[in-house]
Tab-separated table of C-alpha atoms and ligand atoms in Angstrom:
chain	number	residue	atom	x	y	z
A	19	UNK	CA	52.763	106.769	178.975
A	20	UNK	CA	54.696	105.805	175.878
A	21	UNK	CA	58.280	106.768	175.188
A	22	UNK	CA	57.908	109.640	172.754
A	23	UNK	CA	61.391	111.031	172.288
A	24	UNK	CA	64.955	109.849	172.493
A	25	UNK	CA	66.569	113.203	172.014
A	26	UNK	CA	65.829	114.919	175.324
A	27	UNK	CA	68.426	115.359	178.056
A	28	UNK	CA	68.652	112.431	180.485
A	29	UNK	CA	66.615	113.715	183.429
A	30	UNK	CA	63.806	115.192	181.407
A	31	UNK	CA	63.508	112.193	179.150
A	32	UNK	CA	63.448	109.707	182.045
A	33	UNK	CA	60.199	111.271	183.198
A	34	UNK	CA	58.691	110.207	179.850
A	35	UNK	CA	59.398	106.553	180.516
A	36	UNK	CA	56.617	105.597	182.839
A	37	UNK	CA	54.610	102.566	182.083
A	38	UNK	CA	53.011	101.235	178.948
A	39	UNK	CA	49.226	101.139	179.518
A	40	UNK	CA	48.650	97.521	180.380
A	41	UNK	CA	45.300	95.804	180.586
A	42	UNK	CA	46.790	92.483	181.685
A	43	UNK	CA	48.254	93.837	184.894
A	44	UNK	CA	48.518	90.887	187.236
A	45	UNK	CA	51.724	92.188	188.761
A	46	UNK	CA	54.237	90.197	186.685
A	47	UNK	CA	56.198	90.712	183.471
A	48	UNK	CA	57.710	93.991	184.635
A	49	UNK	CA	61.047	92.878	183.144
A	50	UNK	CA	61.627	90.810	179.995
A	51	UNK	CA	61.234	87.166	180.975
A	52	UNK	CA	64.268	84.879	180.922
A	53	UNK	CA	64.320	81.138	180.453
A	54	UNK	CA	64.441	78.276	177.977
A	55	UNK	CA	62.024	76.865	175.423
A	56	UNK	CA	61.853	73.357	173.980
A	57	UNK	CA	60.984	74.341	170.390
A	58	UNK	CA	64.389	75.080	168.858
A	59	UNK	CA	65.929	72.110	170.665
A	60	UNK	CA	64.070	69.255	168.955
A	61	UNK	CA	60.588	70.638	168.136
A	62	UNK	CA	57.883	68.114	169.164
A	63	UNK	CA	60.393	65.628	170.545
A	64	UNK	CA	61.564	68.047	173.226
A	65	UNK	CA	58.068	68.725	174.670
A	66	UNK	CA	58.588	66.266	177.511
A	67	UNK	CA	59.021	66.002	181.267
A	68	UNK	CA	62.503	64.665	180.692
A	69	UNK	CA	63.641	67.786	178.854
A	70	UNK	CA	61.895	70.039	181.401
A	71	UNK	CA	63.542	68.451	184.448
A	72	UNK	CA	66.887	68.063	182.744
A	73	UNK	CA	66.896	71.737	181.782
A	74	UNK	CA	65.887	72.789	185.297
A	75	UNK	CA	68.868	70.844	186.678
A	76	UNK	CA	71.147	72.490	184.132
A	77	UNK	CA	69.830	75.944	185.081
A	78	UNK	CA	71.189	75.253	188.556
A	79	UNK	CA	74.424	73.432	187.728
A	80	UNK	CA	75.452	75.949	185.047
A	81	UNK	CA	74.644	78.945	187.275
A	82	UNK	CA	71.890	80.136	184.935
A	83	UNK	CA	69.245	80.298	187.658
A	84	UNK	CA	71.449	82.639	189.686
A	85	UNK	CA	71.708	84.904	186.642
A	86	UNK	CA	67.912	85.184	186.342
A	87	UNK	CA	66.975	82.416	183.886
A	88	UNK	CA	63.707	81.225	185.371
A	89	UNK	CA	61.058	79.876	182.980
A	90	UNK	CA	61.252	76.331	181.583
A	91	UNK	CA	58.811	76.590	178.687
A	92	UNK	CA	57.469	73.551	176.900
A	93	UNK	CA	56.299	74.469	173.405
A	94	UNK	CA	53.982	72.680	170.953
A	95	UNK	CA	53.199	68.914	171.111
A	96	UNK	CA	53.001	68.265	174.866
A	97	UNK	CA	49.407	66.966	174.792
A	98	UNK	CA	47.655	64.039	173.147
A	99	UNK	CA	45.973	64.604	169.788
A	100	UNK	CA	42.496	65.106	171.232
A	101	UNK	CA	40.703	66.251	174.367
A	102	UNK	CA	39.190	63.740	176.808
A	103	UNK	CA	35.459	63.065	177.111
A	104	UNK	CA	35.147	65.961	179.559
A	105	UNK	CA	36.764	68.406	177.108
A	106	UNK	CA	40.062	68.574	179.009
A	107	UNK	CA	43.546	68.711	177.538
A	108	UNK	CA	45.491	65.504	178.192
A	109	UNK	CA	49.273	65.515	178.665
A	110	UNK	CA	50.809	62.877	176.397
A	111	UNK	CA	51.479	59.987	178.830
A	112	UNK	CA	54.602	58.961	176.894
A	113	UNK	CA	56.115	62.410	177.381
A	114	UNK	CA	54.620	63.119	180.846
A	115	UNK	CA	54.394	59.751	182.626
A	116	UNK	CA	53.526	61.428	185.947
A	117	UNK	CA	51.457	64.255	184.453
A	118	UNK	CA	52.225	67.962	184.403
A	119	UNK	CA	51.626	68.801	188.071
A	120	UNK	CA	54.361	66.503	189.370
A	121	UNK	CA	56.858	68.235	187.059
A	122	UNK	CA	55.597	71.723	187.940
A	123	UNK	CA	55.961	70.884	191.652
A	124	UNK	CA	59.501	69.644	191.146
A	125	UNK	CA	60.438	72.737	189.120
A	126	UNK	CA	58.874	75.063	191.701
A	127	UNK	CA	60.836	73.302	194.439
A	128	UNK	CA	63.977	74.219	192.517
A	129	UNK	CA	62.892	77.883	192.562
A	130	UNK	CA	62.000	77.887	188.851
A	131	UNK	CA	58.825	78.218	186.796
A	132	UNK	CA	57.082	76.052	184.201
A	133	UNK	CA	55.507	77.266	180.954
A	134	UNK	CA	53.271	75.593	178.383
A	135	UNK	CA	52.127	76.388	174.853
A	136	UNK	CA	48.601	76.668	173.459
A	137	UNK	CA	46.759	78.156	170.527
A	138	UNK	CA	43.873	80.568	170.038
A	139	UNK	CA	42.386	78.499	167.214
A	140	UNK	CA	41.003	74.992	166.818
A	141	UNK	CA	44.448	73.371	166.674
A	142	UNK	CA	48.017	74.269	167.500
A	143	UNK	CA	50.414	74.806	164.616
A	144	UNK	CA	51.536	71.172	164.903
A	145	UNK	CA	47.909	69.977	164.948
A	146	UNK	CA	47.277	69.383	168.676
A	147	UNK	CA	44.063	70.647	170.357
A	148	UNK	CA	43.691	74.441	170.412
A	149	UNK	CA	41.847	76.423	173.053
A	150	UNK	CA	39.168	78.183	171.001
A	151	UNK	CA	35.913	77.809	172.939
A	152	UNK	CA	37.765	76.189	175.874
A	153	UNK	CA	39.621	79.240	177.202
A	154	UNK	CA	38.116	79.311	180.702
A	155	UNK	CA	38.432	75.597	181.410
A	156	UNK	CA	41.939	75.397	179.924
A	157	UNK	CA	43.120	78.146	182.250
A	158	UNK	CA	41.530	76.362	185.198
A	159	UNK	CA	43.490	73.282	184.167
A	160	UNK	CA	46.755	75.256	183.963
A	161	UNK	CA	46.075	76.671	187.423
A	162	UNK	CA	45.407	73.197	188.840
A	163	UNK	CA	48.762	72.017	187.459
A	164	UNK	CA	50.651	75.108	188.657
A	165	UNK	CA	51.658	76.454	185.231
A	166	UNK	CA	53.288	79.901	185.269
A	167	UNK	CA	53.556	80.860	181.593
A	168	UNK	CA	51.311	80.410	178.567
A	169	UNK	CA	52.533	81.020	175.027
A	170	UNK	CA	49.504	81.416	172.788
A	171	UNK	CA	49.839	80.852	169.049
A	172	UNK	CA	47.559	81.729	166.122
A	173	UNK	CA	47.160	78.655	163.907
A	174	UNK	CA	43.744	77.340	162.759
A	175	UNK	CA	42.117	80.580	163.933
A	176	UNK	CA	38.842	81.983	162.494
A	177	UNK	CA	39.209	82.504	158.761
A	178	UNK	CA	37.299	83.386	155.637
A	179	UNK	CA	38.610	80.162	154.112
A	180	UNK	CA	36.896	76.830	154.653
A	181	UNK	CA	38.226	74.480	155.919
A	182	UNK	CA	40.437	76.649	158.060
A	183	UNK	CA	44.072	76.538	156.971
A	184	UNK	CA	46.944	76.281	159.426
A	185	UNK	CA	47.803	79.916	158.673
A	186	UNK	CA	44.857	82.128	157.816
A	187	UNK	CA	45.850	84.964	155.534
A	188	UNK	CA	42.329	86.393	155.336
A	189	UNK	CA	41.032	86.558	158.883
A	190	UNK	CA	38.422	89.206	158.072
A	191	UNK	CA	39.084	91.148	161.271
A	192	UNK	CA	41.823	91.886	163.722
A	193	UNK	CA	43.824	89.020	165.159
A	194	UNK	CA	43.586	90.778	168.525
A	195	UNK	CA	40.084	89.398	169.094
A	196	UNK	CA	41.607	85.897	169.243
A	197	UNK	CA	43.525	86.848	172.391
A	198	UNK	CA	40.797	88.507	174.476
A	199	UNK	CA	38.998	85.454	175.941
A	200	UNK	CA	42.274	83.923	177.151
A	201	UNK	CA	43.500	87.229	178.594
A	202	UNK	CA	40.228	87.594	180.494
A	203	UNK	CA	40.552	84.057	181.831
A	204	UNK	CA	44.097	84.774	183.011
A	205	UNK	CA	42.867	87.907	184.775
A	206	UNK	CA	40.038	85.942	186.369
A	207	UNK	CA	42.491	83.557	188.065
A	208	UNK	CA	45.106	86.143	188.974
A	209	UNK	CA	44.557	85.878	192.716
A	210	UNK	CA	45.203	82.135	192.544
A	211	UNK	CA	47.999	82.008	189.969
A	212	UNK	CA	49.907	84.725	188.168
A	213	UNK	CA	50.358	83.491	184.611
A	214	UNK	CA	52.618	85.258	182.119
A	215	UNK	CA	50.686	85.580	178.829
A	216	UNK	CA	52.955	85.510	175.750
A	217	UNK	CA	51.133	86.383	172.514
A	218	UNK	CA	52.354	84.650	169.367
A	219	UNK	CA	50.752	86.132	166.245
A	220	UNK	CA	54.057	86.574	164.363
A	221	UNK	CA	53.790	90.379	164.481
A	222	UNK	CA	50.519	90.522	162.530
A	223	UNK	CA	48.247	93.571	162.791
A	224	UNK	CA	51.095	95.597	164.326
A	225	UNK	CA	50.742	93.644	167.575
A	226	UNK	CA	53.223	95.991	169.277
A	227	UNK	CA	50.567	98.739	169.152
A	228	UNK	CA	48.046	96.718	171.179
A	229	UNK	CA	49.993	93.825	172.707
A	230	UNK	CA	50.207	95.457	176.130
A	231	UNK	CA	46.406	95.456	176.259
A	232	UNK	CA	46.400	91.675	175.917
A	233	UNK	CA	49.603	90.144	177.213
A	234	UNK	CA	52.942	90.628	178.932
A	235	UNK	CA	54.986	90.032	175.771
A	236	UNK	CA	54.294	89.530	172.097
A	237	UNK	CA	56.188	87.974	169.213
A	238	UNK	CA	56.858	90.783	166.738
A	239	UNK	CA	57.921	88.620	163.771
A	240	UNK	CA	57.721	85.234	162.162
A	241	UNK	CA	60.125	82.672	163.555
A	242	UNK	CA	63.816	83.020	164.139
A	243	UNK	CA	65.048	80.167	161.928
A	244	UNK	CA	68.490	80.193	163.509
A	245	UNK	CA	70.418	81.676	160.593
A	246	UNK	CA	72.085	85.071	160.148
A	247	UNK	CA	69.256	86.186	157.838
A	248	UNK	CA	66.807	85.728	160.739
A	249	UNK	CA	68.976	87.765	163.098
A	250	UNK	CA	69.134	90.534	160.474
A	251	UNK	CA	65.425	90.442	159.684
A	252	UNK	CA	64.245	90.457	163.316
A	253	UNK	CA	67.000	92.614	164.800
A	254	UNK	CA	66.603	95.367	162.215
A	255	UNK	CA	62.813	95.405	162.641
A	256	UNK	CA	63.167	95.867	166.407
A	257	UNK	CA	64.579	99.366	165.884
A	258	UNK	CA	61.256	100.730	164.624
A	259	UNK	CA	59.117	99.492	167.496
A	260	UNK	CA	61.291	100.167	170.549
A	261	UNK	CA	58.862	102.684	172.000
A	262	UNK	CA	56.206	100.002	172.538
A	263	UNK	CA	58.246	97.975	175.042
A	264	UNK	CA	58.083	98.827	178.716
A	265	UNK	CA	57.481	97.284	182.136
A	266	UNK	CA	54.534	94.894	181.812
A	267	UNK	CA	54.663	94.567	178.009
A	268	UNK	CA	57.689	93.750	175.845
A	269	UNK	CA	58.400	93.101	172.175
A	270	UNK	CA	59.443	89.433	171.963
A	271	UNK	CA	62.106	89.004	169.263
A	272	UNK	CA	61.675	85.194	169.516
A	273	UNK	CA	63.760	82.531	171.164
A	274	UNK	CA	67.523	82.853	171.102
A	275	UNK	CA	68.914	80.498	168.497
A	276	UNK	CA	72.419	80.124	169.862
A	277	UNK	CA	74.408	76.904	169.956
A	278	UNK	CA	73.109	75.459	166.685
A	279	UNK	CA	76.292	75.916	164.606
A	280	UNK	CA	74.357	78.033	162.086
A	281	UNK	CA	75.787	81.208	163.660
A	282	UNK	CA	79.472	81.718	164.348
A	283	UNK	CA	80.632	83.116	167.685
A	284	UNK	CA	80.641	86.721	166.420
A	285	UNK	CA	77.061	86.292	165.225
A	286	UNK	CA	76.044	84.704	168.512
A	287	UNK	CA	77.429	87.733	170.363
A	288	UNK	CA	75.458	90.123	168.164
A	289	UNK	CA	72.306	87.999	168.425
A	290	UNK	CA	72.413	87.896	172.223
A	291	UNK	CA	73.583	91.505	172.602
A	292	UNK	CA	70.927	92.963	170.336
A	293	UNK	CA	68.140	90.942	171.972
A	294	UNK	CA	69.427	92.087	175.381
A	295	UNK	CA	69.552	95.829	174.670
A	296	UNK	CA	66.213	95.859	172.826
A	297	UNK	CA	64.675	94.344	175.984
A	298	UNK	CA	63.555	91.174	174.303
A	299	UNK	CA	62.782	88.219	176.538
A	300	UNK	CA	65.943	86.099	176.754
A	301	UNK	CA	64.665	82.581	176.117
A	302	UNK	CA	67.336	80.030	175.270
A	303	UNK	CA	66.488	77.692	172.411
A	304	UNK	CA	69.235	75.128	172.763
A	305	UNK	CA	70.136	71.843	174.390
A	306	UNK	CA	72.079	72.746	177.522
A	307	UNK	CA	73.707	69.287	177.517
A	308	UNK	CA	75.510	70.154	174.302
A	309	UNK	CA	76.422	73.808	174.852
A	310	UNK	CA	79.890	75.000	173.780
A	311	UNK	CA	82.013	77.066	176.165
A	312	UNK	CA	81.918	80.080	173.820
A	313	UNK	CA	78.093	80.030	173.782
A	314	UNK	CA	77.930	79.508	177.530
A	315	UNK	CA	80.109	82.574	178.065
A	316	UNK	CA	77.676	84.650	175.988
A	317	UNK	CA	74.492	83.547	177.741
A	318	UNK	CA	76.176	84.004	181.150
A	319	UNK	CA	77.283	87.597	180.463
A	320	UNK	CA	76.043	89.254	183.651
A	321	UNK	CA	76.597	92.793	182.414
A	322	UNK	CA	74.354	92.210	179.413
A	323	UNK	CA	71.734	90.437	181.491
A	324	UNK	CA	71.674	93.345	183.940
A	325	UNK	CA	71.136	95.743	181.038
A	326	UNK	CA	68.286	93.584	179.732
A	327	UNK	CA	66.731	93.386	183.198
A	328	UNK	CA	67.163	97.076	184.052
A	329	UNK	CA	64.153	98.338	185.993
A	330	UNK	CA	63.450	101.154	183.523
A	331	UNK	CA	62.567	98.523	180.913
A	332	UNK	CA	63.125	100.791	177.897
A	333	UNK	CA	64.335	99.265	174.623
A	334	UNK	CA	67.362	100.606	172.775
A	335	UNK	CA	66.888	101.748	169.204
A	336	UNK	CA	69.086	103.118	166.422
A	337	UNK	CA	70.491	106.638	166.315
A	338	UNK	CA	72.384	108.293	163.478
A	339	UNK	CA	75.677	109.958	164.416
A	340	UNK	CA	76.627	113.039	162.376
A	341	UNK	CA	78.050	112.104	158.989
A	342	UNK	CA	76.926	108.463	159.088
A	343	UNK	CA	74.685	106.965	156.398
A	344	UNK	CA	71.001	106.365	157.106
A	345	UNK	CA	69.773	102.925	158.207
A	346	UNK	CA	68.945	100.454	155.418
A	347	UNK	CA	65.737	98.425	155.844
A	348	UNK	CA	66.418	94.791	156.708
A	349	UNK	CA	70.085	95.402	157.604
A	350	UNK	CA	71.460	95.828	161.109
A	351	UNK	CA	72.440	99.456	161.608
A	352	UNK	CA	75.702	99.986	163.499
A	353	UNK	CA	74.585	102.526	166.108
A	354	UNK	CA	72.075	101.769	168.874
A	355	UNK	CA	71.338	103.430	172.224
A	356	UNK	CA	68.774	103.337	174.987
A	357	UNK	CA	68.270	104.709	178.489
A	358	UNK	CA	68.989	102.716	181.653
A	359	UNK	CA	67.934	103.551	185.192
A	360	UNK	CA	71.552	104.535	185.925
A	361	UNK	CA	72.957	105.540	182.545
A	362	UNK	CA	72.753	104.737	178.868
A	363	UNK	CA	73.566	101.614	176.845
A	364	UNK	CA	75.232	101.938	173.446
A	365	UNK	CA	75.296	99.026	171.013
A	366	UNK	CA	77.802	98.936	168.144
A	367	UNK	CA	77.004	96.318	165.506
A	368	UNK	CA	79.242	95.322	162.607
A	369	UNK	CA	76.147	93.927	160.871
A	370	UNK	CA	77.281	94.665	157.331
A	371	UNK	CA	81.036	95.339	157.480
A	372	UNK	CA	84.010	94.768	159.766
A	373	UNK	CA	85.767	97.956	160.775
A	374	UNK	CA	86.445	100.608	163.353
A	375	UNK	CA	83.272	101.942	164.938
A	376	UNK	CA	83.415	105.143	166.998
A	377	UNK	CA	80.890	107.157	168.929
A	378	UNK	CA	81.101	110.637	170.395
A	379	UNK	CA	78.998	110.619	173.531
A	380	UNK	CA	77.764	114.146	172.816
A	381	UNK	CA	75.856	112.744	169.815
A	382	UNK	CA	74.160	109.926	171.730
A	383	UNK	CA	70.507	110.397	172.748
A	384	UNK	CA	70.187	111.003	176.513
A	385	UNK	CA	73.886	111.735	177.051
A	386	UNK	CA	74.978	115.191	175.918
A	387	UNK	CA	78.185	117.102	176.677
A	388	UNK	CA	80.779	116.055	179.213
A	389	UNK	CA	83.002	113.175	180.242
A	390	UNK	CA	81.525	109.769	180.895
A	391	UNK	CA	82.704	106.512	182.401
A	392	UNK	CA	82.106	103.494	180.212
A	393	UNK	CA	82.423	99.719	180.299
A	394	UNK	CA	82.218	97.300	177.378
A	395	UNK	CA	80.354	94.116	178.262
A	396	UNK	CA	82.015	91.503	176.025
A	397	UNK	CA	85.671	92.521	176.468
A	398	UNK	CA	85.446	94.060	179.949
A	399	UNK	CA	87.321	97.156	178.745
A	400	UNK	CA	86.642	100.328	180.706
A	401	UNK	CA	87.442	103.993	180.157
A	402	UNK	CA	86.513	107.576	180.773
A	403	UNK	CA	86.104	110.381	178.284
A	404	UNK	CA	84.030	111.869	175.510
A	405	UNK	CA	84.013	108.941	173.065
A	406	UNK	CA	84.667	105.233	172.459
A	407	UNK	CA	86.103	103.307	169.494
A	408	UNK	CA	86.329	99.597	168.754
A	409	UNK	CA	87.621	97.445	165.921
A	410	UNK	CA	84.751	95.053	165.352
A	411	UNK	CA	84.841	91.896	163.247
A	412	UNK	CA	82.094	91.154	160.741
A	413	UNK	CA	78.757	90.390	162.462
A	414	UNK	CA	80.205	90.970	165.925
A	415	UNK	CA	78.953	93.500	168.485
A	416	UNK	CA	80.220	95.640	171.353
A	417	UNK	CA	77.878	96.801	174.107
A	418	UNK	CA	78.943	99.803	176.154
A	419	UNK	CA	77.318	100.976	179.357
A	420	UNK	CA	77.884	104.680	179.976
A	421	UNK	CA	77.446	106.586	183.224
A	422	UNK	CA	78.252	110.202	184.002
A	423	UNK	CA	81.799	110.513	185.384
B	1417	LIG	C1	55.014	78.606	165.496
B	1417	LIG	C2	55.724	79.493	166.491
B	1417	LIG	C3	56.954	78.780	166.978
B	1417	LIG	C4	56.556	77.459	167.591
B	1417	LIG	C5	55.731	76.630	166.609
B	1417	LIG	C6	55.164	75.372	167.236
B	1417	LIG	O1	53.840	79.228	165.080
B	1417	LIG	O2	56.045	80.710	165.880
B	1417	LIG	O3	57.623	79.582	167.904
B	1417	LIG	O4	55.823	77.695	168.764
B	1417	LIG	O5	54.648	77.389	166.121
B	1417	LIG	O6	54.369	74.650	166.341
């Protein structure tokens, strides 16, 4: 059942939050996935065994594995430019000198998982072989290698234009049909290997309305380019589609673009905090060998990770306190809230102006009258009462967990 209301009292409304109807139910993806992806690190150059193993080691030495970061996902450009004579995908021998399986085995032995990237069309976005017409045999290949995650893009897909362009703007039908054969192949192998299916159609055709019928998570926008404008564009859009996320199927706000120097520390806190409370997958897009201490502190914030991984799996969205202006499209609204299995999370975002931001708990969806205990996740401040207030610098965020006192 979908989340239909965020204004009911806590107990009543919790009964609304069952499960999003999910046709790809192979028992996984009940929480937003956490991990790392090669794409934002060095695009094609990072699609290698070296990056995969190095990142797996860093997950352990930096304590990220213990916090729940699990998937090491290799994005576009891991294969050679064409299939072999038998129609199989071939790992690029320069990037994978011992093949994929040896790396998957090593990563599994470390208690982690390996992901790869493919495409529903004739070619991937970077021009490597796509899976159209090869869905069943490609999945068999992934199973034989021990791959746990499959991001599936939408370049060079069926199109009314000839030759097919990289991005088809006139598909003449719903993009959802591109995802069905691969979903069915993943279901076919589910007793052998449980593969997380991540749809990447850049939010076309309102993928959030049908994504749970096809995959465990779906990109709801075009790429996060790593700048503040991307955080604003994607973060603000997440507010309108919160009700579609739930255990087994989550809006994917795209990889976290922290650590690139294009966001300052305040902006990195808001980026991570907003992705966490909206139940986006938390997939790091950075080189862990070069991470700054301030960024490391953000991605290791256990309180925020626990909120993201809460078993209820419901995404926070905006609410409008009495007397506050209405949200503005494309801008990050200051006031966010969402239910947790043991309370409520409130997000306060200084997306457009620094200042003092206050919330009366009585005006927060799912709270109501009374005194509440609260804890702020970035500063560690705690308190008890009927409201909270914080001075927040421009583009920074505070995340408050509230439980009944
Ligand atoms: C884009 C996708 C990116 C990345 C890239 C690889 O379509 O949105 O996340 O996967 O392709 O070429």
